[in-house]
Structure formats: C-alpha cells, structure tokens
Short mmCIF file of N, CA and C in Angstrom, two decimals:
data_model
loop_
_atom_site.label_atom_id
_atom_site.label_comp_id
_atom_site.label_asym_id
_atom_site.label_seq_id
_atom_site.Cartn_x
_atom_site.Cartn_y
_atom_site.Cartn_z
N SER A 740 113.68 6.59 21.24
CA SER A 740 113.64 5.16 21.37
C SER A 740 113.95 4.53 20.02
N SER A 741 114.86 3.59 20.01
CA SER A 741 115.28 2.96 18.75
C SER A 741 114.34 1.86 18.32
N GLY A 742 113.42 1.46 19.18
CA GLY A 742 112.46 0.42 18.83
C GLY A 742 112.97 -0.98 19.13
N ILE A 743 114.20 -1.09 19.59
CA ILE A 743 114.76 -2.40 19.93
C ILE A 743 114.54 -2.64 21.41
N ASN A 744 113.91 -3.75 21.72
CA ASN A 744 113.60 -4.09 23.10
C ASN A 744 114.49 -5.26 23.51
N ALA A 745 115.32 -5.04 24.54
CA ALA A 745 116.26 -6.08 24.99
C ALA A 745 115.54 -7.26 25.63
N GLU A 746 114.31 -7.06 26.09
CA GLU A 746 113.57 -8.14 26.74
C GLU A 746 112.83 -9.02 25.73
N TRP A 747 112.77 -8.63 24.49
CA TRP A 747 112.00 -9.36 23.48
C TRP A 747 112.39 -10.84 23.38
N PRO A 748 113.69 -11.17 23.30
CA PRO A 748 114.03 -12.59 23.16
C PRO A 748 113.68 -13.44 24.39
N LEU A 749 113.48 -12.80 25.54
CA LEU A 749 113.25 -13.54 26.77
C LEU A 749 111.77 -13.77 27.06
N ARG A 750 110.89 -13.26 26.23
CA ARG A 750 109.45 -13.49 26.43
C ARG A 750 109.14 -14.95 26.13
N PRO A 751 108.26 -15.58 26.93
CA PRO A 751 107.98 -17.02 26.76
C PRO A 751 107.52 -17.40 25.36
N GLY A 752 106.66 -16.59 24.76
CA GLY A 752 106.19 -16.91 23.41
C GLY A 752 107.31 -16.90 22.39
N ASN A 753 108.25 -15.97 22.55
CA ASN A 753 109.36 -15.89 21.61
C ASN A 753 110.36 -17.02 21.83
N ILE A 754 110.53 -17.42 23.09
CA ILE A 754 111.41 -18.57 23.36
C ILE A 754 110.83 -19.83 22.71
N LEU A 755 109.50 -20.00 22.80
CA LEU A 755 108.86 -21.16 22.15
C LEU A 755 109.06 -21.11 20.63
N ASP A 756 108.95 -19.91 20.06
CA ASP A 756 109.16 -19.78 18.61
C ASP A 756 110.57 -20.19 18.23
N ILE A 757 111.53 -19.72 18.99
CA ILE A 757 112.93 -20.05 18.69
C ILE A 757 113.16 -21.56 18.84
N LEU A 758 112.64 -22.15 19.93
CA LEU A 758 112.81 -23.59 20.13
C LEU A 758 112.10 -24.42 19.07
N SER A 759 111.04 -23.88 18.50
CA SER A 759 110.31 -24.66 17.50
C SER A 759 110.96 -24.61 16.13
N ILE A 760 111.66 -23.53 15.80
CA ILE A 760 112.32 -23.48 14.48
C ILE A 760 113.78 -23.90 14.54
N LEU A 761 114.35 -23.91 15.73
CA LEU A 761 115.75 -24.28 15.89
C LEU A 761 116.09 -25.67 15.34
N PRO A 762 115.27 -26.70 15.56
CA PRO A 762 115.62 -28.04 15.03
C PRO A 762 115.80 -28.06 13.51
N PHE A 763 115.04 -27.26 12.81
CA PHE A 763 115.17 -27.22 11.35
C PHE A 763 116.57 -26.77 10.95
N TYR A 764 117.03 -25.68 11.55
CA TYR A 764 118.34 -25.14 11.19
C TYR A 764 119.48 -26.00 11.71
N VAL A 765 119.31 -26.59 12.88
CA VAL A 765 120.35 -27.48 13.41
C VAL A 765 120.48 -28.72 12.55
N SER A 766 119.35 -29.27 12.09
CA SER A 766 119.43 -30.46 11.23
C SER A 766 120.03 -30.11 9.88
N LEU A 767 119.78 -28.89 9.37
CA LEU A 767 120.44 -28.47 8.13
C LEU A 767 121.96 -28.41 8.32
N LEU A 768 122.40 -27.82 9.43
CA LEU A 768 123.83 -27.75 9.72
C LEU A 768 124.42 -29.15 9.91
N ALA A 769 123.69 -30.01 10.59
CA ALA A 769 124.18 -31.37 10.83
C ALA A 769 124.35 -32.13 9.52
N GLU A 770 123.43 -31.95 8.60
CA GLU A 770 123.53 -32.61 7.30
C GLU A 770 124.67 -32.03 6.48
N ALA A 771 124.90 -30.73 6.61
CA ALA A 771 125.98 -30.10 5.85
C ALA A 771 127.34 -30.59 6.32
N PHE A 772 127.50 -30.84 7.60
CA PHE A 772 128.78 -31.27 8.14
C PHE A 772 128.85 -32.77 8.40
N GLU A 773 127.84 -33.51 7.93
CA GLU A 773 127.79 -34.95 8.17
C GLU A 773 128.92 -35.64 7.43
N ASP A 774 129.53 -36.61 8.09
CA ASP A 774 130.60 -37.39 7.50
C ASP A 774 129.98 -38.41 6.56
N GLU A 775 130.23 -38.27 5.28
CA GLU A 775 129.63 -39.15 4.28
C GLU A 775 130.21 -40.56 4.34
N ASN A 776 131.39 -40.71 4.93
CA ASN A 776 132.03 -42.03 5.01
C ASN A 776 131.53 -42.85 6.18
N ALA A 777 130.82 -42.22 7.11
CA ALA A 777 130.34 -42.94 8.30
C ALA A 777 129.13 -43.79 7.93
N ASP A 778 129.27 -45.12 8.12
CA ASP A 778 128.17 -46.03 7.79
C ASP A 778 127.14 -46.10 8.90
N ASN A 779 127.60 -46.23 10.13
CA ASN A 779 126.70 -46.38 11.27
C ASN A 779 126.81 -45.17 12.18
N PRO A 780 125.69 -44.46 12.34
CA PRO A 780 125.73 -43.34 13.28
C PRO A 780 125.91 -43.84 14.71
N THR A 781 126.62 -43.07 15.49
CA THR A 781 126.87 -43.47 16.87
C THR A 781 125.63 -43.26 17.71
N GLU A 782 125.67 -43.83 18.92
CA GLU A 782 124.53 -43.68 19.84
C GLU A 782 124.36 -42.22 20.23
N HIS A 783 125.48 -41.49 20.34
CA HIS A 783 125.41 -40.07 20.68
C HIS A 783 124.66 -39.28 19.60
N GLU A 784 124.92 -39.61 18.34
CA GLU A 784 124.21 -38.93 17.24
C GLU A 784 122.72 -39.24 17.29
N HIS A 785 122.34 -40.47 17.62
CA HIS A 785 120.93 -40.82 17.74
C HIS A 785 120.27 -40.00 18.84
N LYS A 786 120.94 -39.87 19.98
CA LYS A 786 120.39 -39.10 21.09
C LYS A 786 120.23 -37.63 20.70
N SER A 787 121.16 -37.12 19.92
CA SER A 787 121.07 -35.72 19.48
C SER A 787 119.83 -35.52 18.62
N TYR A 788 119.56 -36.45 17.74
CA TYR A 788 118.37 -36.32 16.89
C TYR A 788 117.08 -36.46 17.69
N VAL A 789 117.10 -37.25 18.76
CA VAL A 789 115.92 -37.37 19.62
C VAL A 789 115.61 -36.02 20.26
N VAL A 790 116.65 -35.32 20.71
CA VAL A 790 116.46 -34.00 21.31
C VAL A 790 115.85 -33.05 20.27
N LEU A 791 116.31 -33.12 19.05
CA LEU A 791 115.75 -32.27 17.99
C LEU A 791 114.29 -32.59 17.74
N ARG A 792 113.95 -33.86 17.74
CA ARG A 792 112.56 -34.25 17.51
C ARG A 792 111.66 -33.76 18.64
N VAL A 793 112.16 -33.82 19.86
CA VAL A 793 111.37 -33.33 20.99
C VAL A 793 111.16 -31.82 20.85
N CYS A 794 112.18 -31.11 20.41
CA CYS A 794 112.03 -29.65 20.23
C CYS A 794 111.00 -29.33 19.15
N ARG A 795 110.81 -30.21 18.21
CA ARG A 795 109.81 -29.96 17.16
C ARG A 795 108.39 -29.94 17.71
N ILE A 796 108.20 -30.55 18.87
CA ILE A 796 106.88 -30.53 19.51
C ILE A 796 106.47 -29.10 19.82
N PHE A 797 107.44 -28.23 20.04
CA PHE A 797 107.13 -26.84 20.36
C PHE A 797 106.38 -26.15 19.22
N ARG A 798 106.45 -26.69 18.01
CA ARG A 798 105.67 -26.11 16.91
C ARG A 798 104.18 -26.16 17.21
N ILE A 799 103.76 -27.23 17.84
CA ILE A 799 102.34 -27.37 18.20
C ILE A 799 101.94 -26.29 19.19
N VAL A 800 102.83 -26.01 20.14
CA VAL A 800 102.53 -25.03 21.17
C VAL A 800 102.35 -23.63 20.57
N ARG A 801 103.00 -23.37 19.46
CA ARG A 801 102.87 -22.06 18.80
C ARG A 801 101.43 -21.76 18.42
N VAL A 802 100.65 -22.78 18.15
CA VAL A 802 99.25 -22.59 17.78
C VAL A 802 98.49 -21.86 18.88
N PHE A 803 98.88 -22.12 20.14
CA PHE A 803 98.18 -21.51 21.26
C PHE A 803 98.36 -19.99 21.30
N LYS A 804 99.35 -19.48 20.60
CA LYS A 804 99.53 -18.03 20.55
C LYS A 804 98.37 -17.35 19.82
N PHE A 805 97.68 -18.08 18.97
CA PHE A 805 96.59 -17.50 18.20
C PHE A 805 95.29 -17.39 19.00
N ILE A 806 95.26 -18.00 20.16
CA ILE A 806 94.05 -17.95 20.98
C ILE A 806 93.67 -16.52 21.32
N ARG A 807 94.66 -15.69 21.58
CA ARG A 807 94.37 -14.32 21.98
C ARG A 807 93.67 -13.51 20.90
N HIS A 808 93.65 -14.00 19.68
CA HIS A 808 93.00 -13.29 18.58
C HIS A 808 91.57 -13.76 18.33
N SER A 809 91.12 -14.77 19.05
CA SER A 809 89.78 -15.33 18.85
C SER A 809 88.95 -15.13 20.11
N GLN A 810 87.93 -14.31 20.02
CA GLN A 810 87.07 -14.06 21.17
C GLN A 810 86.32 -15.32 21.61
N ASP A 811 85.97 -16.16 20.66
CA ASP A 811 85.26 -17.40 21.00
C ASP A 811 86.14 -18.34 21.83
N LEU A 812 87.40 -18.48 21.44
CA LEU A 812 88.31 -19.34 22.19
C LEU A 812 88.59 -18.76 23.58
N ILE A 813 88.69 -17.44 23.66
CA ILE A 813 88.89 -16.79 24.96
C ILE A 813 87.70 -17.07 25.86
N MET A 814 86.49 -17.04 25.29
CA MET A 814 85.30 -17.31 26.08
C MET A 814 85.29 -18.76 26.58
N ILE A 815 85.70 -19.69 25.74
CA ILE A 815 85.76 -21.09 26.16
C ILE A 815 86.76 -21.28 27.29
N ILE A 816 87.89 -20.59 27.21
CA ILE A 816 88.89 -20.66 28.28
C ILE A 816 88.31 -20.10 29.58
N LYS A 817 87.55 -19.02 29.48
CA LYS A 817 86.92 -18.45 30.67
C LYS A 817 85.89 -19.42 31.26
N VAL A 818 85.15 -20.09 30.41
CA VAL A 818 84.16 -21.07 30.89
C VAL A 818 84.87 -22.20 31.63
N VAL A 819 85.96 -22.70 31.05
CA VAL A 819 86.72 -23.77 31.70
C VAL A 819 87.26 -23.27 33.04
N GLY A 820 87.70 -22.02 33.08
CA GLY A 820 88.18 -21.45 34.34
C GLY A 820 87.09 -21.37 35.39
N HIS A 821 85.88 -21.02 34.98
CA HIS A 821 84.76 -20.93 35.92
C HIS A 821 84.26 -22.32 36.36
N ALA A 822 84.50 -23.33 35.53
CA ALA A 822 84.00 -24.68 35.83
C ALA A 822 85.12 -25.61 36.30
N LYS A 823 86.20 -25.04 36.84
CA LYS A 823 87.33 -25.87 37.29
C LYS A 823 86.91 -26.91 38.31
N LYS A 824 86.11 -26.49 39.28
CA LYS A 824 85.71 -27.40 40.35
C LYS A 824 84.91 -28.58 39.78
N GLU A 825 83.98 -28.28 38.89
CA GLU A 825 83.15 -29.33 38.30
C GLU A 825 83.98 -30.27 37.42
N LEU A 826 84.92 -29.70 36.65
CA LEU A 826 85.76 -30.54 35.80
C LEU A 826 86.70 -31.41 36.63
N CYS A 827 87.22 -30.87 37.71
CA CYS A 827 88.07 -31.67 38.60
C CYS A 827 87.26 -32.81 39.23
N LEU A 828 86.04 -32.51 39.62
CA LEU A 828 85.17 -33.55 40.16
C LEU A 828 84.89 -34.63 39.11
N LEU A 829 84.67 -34.22 37.89
CA LEU A 829 84.43 -35.16 36.79
C LEU A 829 85.64 -36.09 36.61
N VAL A 830 86.84 -35.53 36.61
CA VAL A 830 88.05 -36.33 36.44
C VAL A 830 88.24 -37.26 37.64
N LEU A 831 87.99 -36.76 38.84
CA LEU A 831 88.12 -37.59 40.03
C LEU A 831 87.13 -38.76 40.01
N LEU A 832 85.89 -38.48 39.65
CA LEU A 832 84.90 -39.55 39.56
C LEU A 832 85.26 -40.56 38.47
N LEU A 833 85.76 -40.07 37.36
CA LEU A 833 86.19 -40.97 36.28
C LEU A 833 87.29 -41.90 36.79
N PHE A 834 88.23 -41.34 37.54
CA PHE A 834 89.31 -42.16 38.10
C PHE A 834 88.76 -43.21 39.06
N ILE A 835 87.90 -42.78 39.97
CA ILE A 835 87.34 -43.71 40.96
C ILE A 835 86.53 -44.81 40.29
N PHE A 836 85.66 -44.43 39.35
CA PHE A 836 84.84 -45.43 38.67
C PHE A 836 85.69 -46.36 37.81
N SER A 837 86.72 -45.82 37.17
CA SER A 837 87.57 -46.65 36.31
C SER A 837 88.31 -47.70 37.12
N VAL A 838 88.88 -47.27 38.24
CA VAL A 838 89.62 -48.23 39.07
C VAL A 838 88.66 -49.25 39.68
N SER A 839 87.51 -48.77 40.15
CA SER A 839 86.55 -49.69 40.79
C SER A 839 86.00 -50.71 39.80
N PHE A 840 85.47 -50.23 38.69
CA PHE A 840 84.87 -51.16 37.72
C PHE A 840 85.92 -51.93 36.94
N GLY A 841 87.10 -51.34 36.74
CA GLY A 841 88.18 -52.08 36.09
C GLY A 841 88.62 -53.26 36.93
N SER A 842 88.74 -53.03 38.23
CA SER A 842 89.12 -54.13 39.14
C SER A 842 88.02 -55.19 39.20
N LEU A 843 86.78 -54.73 39.29
CA LEU A 843 85.65 -55.66 39.34
C LEU A 843 85.61 -56.54 38.08
N MET A 844 85.79 -55.91 36.93
CA MET A 844 85.75 -56.68 35.67
C MET A 844 86.93 -57.64 35.58
N TYR A 845 88.07 -57.25 36.11
CA TYR A 845 89.21 -58.16 36.11
C TYR A 845 88.86 -59.42 36.90
N TYR A 846 88.31 -59.24 38.10
CA TYR A 846 87.98 -60.40 38.93
C TYR A 846 86.84 -61.23 38.35
N ILE A 847 85.95 -60.61 37.62
CA ILE A 847 84.86 -61.37 36.99
C ILE A 847 85.35 -62.12 35.76
N GLU A 848 86.19 -61.50 34.95
CA GLU A 848 86.52 -62.02 33.62
C GLU A 848 87.87 -62.73 33.48
N HIS A 849 88.84 -62.46 34.33
CA HIS A 849 90.21 -62.88 34.03
C HIS A 849 90.40 -64.39 33.88
N GLN A 850 89.56 -65.23 34.47
CA GLN A 850 89.75 -66.67 34.34
C GLN A 850 89.23 -67.22 33.02
N LYS A 851 88.21 -66.57 32.45
CA LYS A 851 87.62 -67.08 31.21
C LYS A 851 87.90 -66.19 30.00
N ASN A 852 88.47 -65.01 30.23
CA ASN A 852 88.68 -64.03 29.16
C ASN A 852 90.09 -63.48 29.30
N ASN A 853 90.98 -63.87 28.37
CA ASN A 853 92.37 -63.44 28.48
C ASN A 853 92.57 -61.96 28.12
N GLN A 854 91.53 -61.27 27.66
CA GLN A 854 91.64 -59.84 27.40
C GLN A 854 91.75 -59.05 28.69
N PHE A 855 91.23 -59.59 29.78
CA PHE A 855 91.30 -58.96 31.09
C PHE A 855 92.39 -59.63 31.93
N SER A 856 93.62 -59.63 31.42
CA SER A 856 94.70 -60.33 32.11
C SER A 856 95.31 -59.51 33.24
N THR A 857 95.06 -58.19 33.26
CA THR A 857 95.54 -57.35 34.36
C THR A 857 94.43 -56.39 34.77
N ILE A 858 94.59 -55.83 35.95
CA ILE A 858 93.62 -54.83 36.41
C ILE A 858 93.70 -53.58 35.54
N MET A 859 94.89 -53.25 35.06
CA MET A 859 95.05 -52.07 34.19
C MET A 859 94.26 -52.23 32.89
N GLN A 860 94.22 -53.44 32.35
CA GLN A 860 93.40 -53.66 31.16
C GLN A 860 91.92 -53.51 31.49
N GLY A 861 91.54 -53.93 32.69
CA GLY A 861 90.18 -53.71 33.15
C GLY A 861 89.88 -52.22 33.29
N CYS A 862 90.86 -51.46 33.81
CA CYS A 862 90.68 -50.01 33.93
C CYS A 862 90.56 -49.36 32.55
N TRP A 863 91.36 -49.83 31.59
CA TRP A 863 91.26 -49.30 30.22
C TRP A 863 89.85 -49.56 29.68
N TRP A 864 89.36 -50.77 29.87
CA TRP A 864 88.01 -51.10 29.42
C TRP A 864 87.00 -50.18 30.10
N ALA A 865 87.16 -49.93 31.40
CA ALA A 865 86.21 -49.09 32.13
C ALA A 865 86.22 -47.66 31.60
N ILE A 866 87.40 -47.10 31.33
CA ILE A 866 87.48 -45.73 30.80
C ILE A 866 86.81 -45.65 29.44
N VAL A 867 87.11 -46.61 28.59
CA VAL A 867 86.53 -46.62 27.24
C VAL A 867 85.01 -46.79 27.31
N THR A 868 84.54 -47.57 28.24
CA THR A 868 83.10 -47.81 28.37
C THR A 868 82.39 -46.63 29.02
N ILE A 869 82.95 -46.09 30.10
CA ILE A 869 82.31 -44.96 30.79
C ILE A 869 82.22 -43.75 29.88
N THR A 870 83.25 -43.50 29.12
CA THR A 870 83.24 -42.33 28.22
C THR A 870 82.49 -42.61 26.93
N THR A 871 81.90 -43.77 26.80
CA THR A 871 81.10 -44.23 25.65
C THR A 871 81.87 -44.20 24.34
N ILE A 872 83.18 -44.38 24.40
CA ILE A 872 83.98 -44.48 23.17
C ILE A 872 83.77 -45.85 22.55
N GLY A 873 83.96 -46.89 23.35
CA GLY A 873 83.69 -48.25 22.91
C GLY A 873 84.53 -48.73 21.76
N TYR A 874 85.85 -48.82 21.92
CA TYR A 874 86.72 -49.30 20.85
C TYR A 874 86.38 -50.73 20.44
N GLY A 875 86.03 -51.56 21.40
CA GLY A 875 85.75 -52.96 21.09
C GLY A 875 86.97 -53.83 21.17
N ASP A 876 88.11 -53.27 21.59
CA ASP A 876 89.32 -54.09 21.69
C ASP A 876 89.27 -55.04 22.87
N ILE A 877 88.52 -54.67 23.91
CA ILE A 877 88.33 -55.54 25.07
C ILE A 877 86.83 -55.59 25.34
N ALA A 878 86.30 -56.80 25.48
CA ALA A 878 84.87 -56.93 25.73
C ALA A 878 84.62 -58.08 26.70
N PRO A 879 83.66 -57.93 27.58
CA PRO A 879 83.34 -59.02 28.51
C PRO A 879 82.72 -60.20 27.76
N GLN A 880 82.97 -61.43 28.27
CA GLN A 880 82.43 -62.62 27.62
C GLN A 880 81.49 -63.40 28.54
N THR A 881 81.64 -63.24 29.84
CA THR A 881 80.76 -63.96 30.76
C THR A 881 79.45 -63.19 30.91
N TRP A 882 78.39 -63.88 31.34
CA TRP A 882 77.10 -63.21 31.48
C TRP A 882 77.15 -62.14 32.57
N LEU A 883 77.88 -62.41 33.68
CA LEU A 883 78.00 -61.42 34.74
C LEU A 883 78.81 -60.20 34.26
N GLY A 884 79.84 -60.45 33.48
CA GLY A 884 80.63 -59.36 32.91
C GLY A 884 79.80 -58.50 31.99
N LYS A 885 78.93 -59.12 31.20
CA LYS A 885 78.07 -58.36 30.30
C LYS A 885 77.05 -57.53 31.07
N VAL A 886 76.53 -58.06 32.16
CA VAL A 886 75.59 -57.30 32.99
C VAL A 886 76.28 -56.09 33.60
N VAL A 887 77.48 -56.32 34.17
CA VAL A 887 78.24 -55.20 34.75
C VAL A 887 78.61 -54.20 33.65
N GLY A 888 78.98 -54.69 32.49
CA GLY A 888 79.30 -53.80 31.37
C GLY A 888 78.13 -52.94 30.97
N SER A 889 76.94 -53.52 30.94
CA SER A 889 75.74 -52.74 30.62
C SER A 889 75.48 -51.66 31.66
N LEU A 890 75.66 -52.02 32.92
CA LEU A 890 75.49 -51.04 34.00
C LEU A 890 76.52 -49.92 33.90
N VAL A 891 77.76 -50.28 33.61
CA VAL A 891 78.83 -49.27 33.50
C VAL A 891 78.54 -48.33 32.33
N LEU A 892 78.10 -48.88 31.21
CA LEU A 892 77.79 -48.04 30.06
C LEU A 892 76.63 -47.09 30.35
N THR A 893 75.58 -47.59 30.97
CA THR A 893 74.44 -46.75 31.32
C THR A 893 74.85 -45.68 32.32
N MET A 894 75.63 -46.09 33.32
CA MET A 894 76.11 -45.12 34.29
C MET A 894 77.03 -44.08 33.63
N GLY A 895 77.80 -44.49 32.64
CA GLY A 895 78.69 -43.57 31.94
C GLY A 895 77.93 -42.47 31.22
N ILE A 896 76.79 -42.81 30.65
CA ILE A 896 75.98 -41.79 29.97
C ILE A 896 75.49 -40.76 30.97
N VAL A 897 74.99 -41.23 32.10
CA VAL A 897 74.54 -40.32 33.16
C VAL A 897 75.72 -39.55 33.73
N PHE A 898 76.82 -40.22 33.93
CA PHE A 898 78.04 -39.62 34.47
C PHE A 898 78.50 -38.45 33.63
N LEU A 899 78.41 -38.57 32.33
CA LEU A 899 78.83 -37.48 31.44
C LEU A 899 77.76 -36.40 31.29
N ALA A 900 76.50 -36.78 31.38
CA ALA A 900 75.42 -35.82 31.15
C ALA A 900 75.25 -34.84 32.30
N LEU A 901 75.39 -35.29 33.53
CA LEU A 901 75.15 -34.41 34.67
C LEU A 901 76.11 -33.22 34.73
N PRO A 902 77.42 -33.42 34.63
CA PRO A 902 78.31 -32.25 34.67
C PRO A 902 78.14 -31.33 33.45
N MET A 903 77.72 -31.89 32.34
CA MET A 903 77.55 -31.05 31.15
C MET A 903 76.48 -29.99 31.35
N THR A 904 75.44 -30.31 32.09
CA THR A 904 74.41 -29.30 32.34
C THR A 904 74.98 -28.16 33.17
N ILE A 905 75.85 -28.48 34.12
CA ILE A 905 76.49 -27.44 34.93
C ILE A 905 77.41 -26.59 34.06
N ILE A 906 78.18 -27.24 33.19
CA ILE A 906 79.12 -26.51 32.33
C ILE A 906 78.37 -25.63 31.34
N VAL A 907 77.25 -26.10 30.81
CA VAL A 907 76.44 -25.28 29.91
C VAL A 907 75.89 -24.07 30.65
N GLY A 908 75.48 -24.26 31.91
CA GLY A 908 75.02 -23.14 32.72
C GLY A 908 76.13 -22.12 32.92
N LYS A 909 77.35 -22.58 33.18
CA LYS A 909 78.50 -21.68 33.32
C LYS A 909 78.77 -20.95 32.01
N PHE A 910 78.62 -21.66 30.90
CA PHE A 910 78.84 -21.03 29.60
C PHE A 910 77.84 -19.90 29.38
N SER A 911 76.59 -20.15 29.74
CA SER A 911 75.57 -19.11 29.58
C SER A 911 75.90 -17.89 30.44
N THR A 912 76.37 -18.13 31.66
CA THR A 912 76.74 -17.02 32.55
C THR A 912 77.88 -16.21 31.97
N VAL A 913 78.93 -16.89 31.52
CA VAL A 913 80.09 -16.19 30.94
C VAL A 913 79.68 -15.46 29.66
N TYR A 914 78.86 -16.10 28.86
CA TYR A 914 78.41 -15.47 27.60
C TYR A 914 77.63 -14.19 27.88
N GLU A 915 76.75 -14.23 28.86
CA GLU A 915 75.97 -13.04 29.21
C GLU A 915 76.88 -11.92 29.74
N LYS A 916 77.89 -12.28 30.56
CA LYS A 916 78.83 -11.28 31.06
C LYS A 916 79.60 -10.64 29.92
N GLU A 917 80.07 -11.45 28.99
CA GLU A 917 80.84 -10.93 27.86
C GLU A 917 79.96 -10.08 26.95
N LYS A 918 78.73 -10.51 26.78
CA LYS A 918 77.80 -9.75 25.94
C LYS A 918 77.48 -8.39 26.59
N GLY A 919 77.42 -8.38 27.93
CA GLY A 919 77.15 -7.14 28.66
C GLY A 919 78.31 -6.15 28.56
N LYS A 920 79.55 -6.65 28.39
CA LYS A 920 80.71 -5.77 28.26
C LYS A 920 80.72 -5.03 26.93
N GLU A 921 80.10 -5.61 25.91
CA GLU A 921 80.13 -5.00 24.58
C GLU A 921 79.20 -3.88 24.54
#
C-alpha cells in the first residue's frame, strides 16, 4: 500500500477544509491579476467577492472537527441527543408564548407606544423577556402592558427552569453511563 487514499479529498471534513482555505488563495490570485487601471469594479466582481466571503464562513465549521478530541464535548452532545424531545418542546413553547404574548402586547401598547408598531416587534419583546435577556430596546409604557410584562417575565423564569431540571437529570444519566464504561 502506497499510503495514498483516493477517497481522502471526498471526505466531508476535508471538503470543508478546502472550502475554508480556498478564498484566501483565490483572493491572492485575484489581486495578482487585478487590473490596476480599473477605477470601478463591476457588479460581477462584487458578486465574486461575496461568494468568497461566504466560503470563509466554513472556517468556523472547522472548529467542530475538534469535538471528537474532547470527551466533555462528546458527553454534552450525547446529553442533547437524549434530551431532543424536551428541547423541541422548549422551542415549541417559546414560539407559542412569543407569538401569543407578542400579539397581546401589540394590541395593548401600539396606540400609545410606537415601539410596538408591529406584531413582530411585540414577538421580539416577548422572546427577549421570556428568555430573561431584557435588552431594554422595547419596553411597555401603559399600566396594563407593565402588568402583562411582569407576568411574562415571571413565567419566563419558570418556563426556563422546568426543562433545565429534566436536562440535568439526562446529563446525570449520560454521565453515569460514560463513567461506567471506563
């Protein structure tokens, strides 16, 4: 065996590596052959550079190749795999609550508060409030809006706490299984 594997370039990880370093070399070639007399680049040249910039995103994906070398990250992936149903339920409930409370806040606030000019802005406020991030970019101003906001915030804390206990239980189960394999 000569040690050369014809399938090597076709492996997904290697294709990502090639796509992530390719923009560097293509941009070097483009600069080497660039017409110095051209003042305004054409629209086609702009589109070409956009494609190169998108390919640079693949550099980030290369980081995921290192997961296989970390037992802790592998365990976290296994926990997420075991808790798929709970995480999907969490996302579904977040969607339902965001649309419901976002719409409610729009109808409560939109006449007196121009920050809630669309239902989507109300949904943004609901997501930020439920997840307890609280940017402060949108805030209720009416007394009814503040009451609903307080309820949404309190419900958000409970909403996030309940699934976490299930996920921690799954983590303990996976950790014990992995510890038993050693």
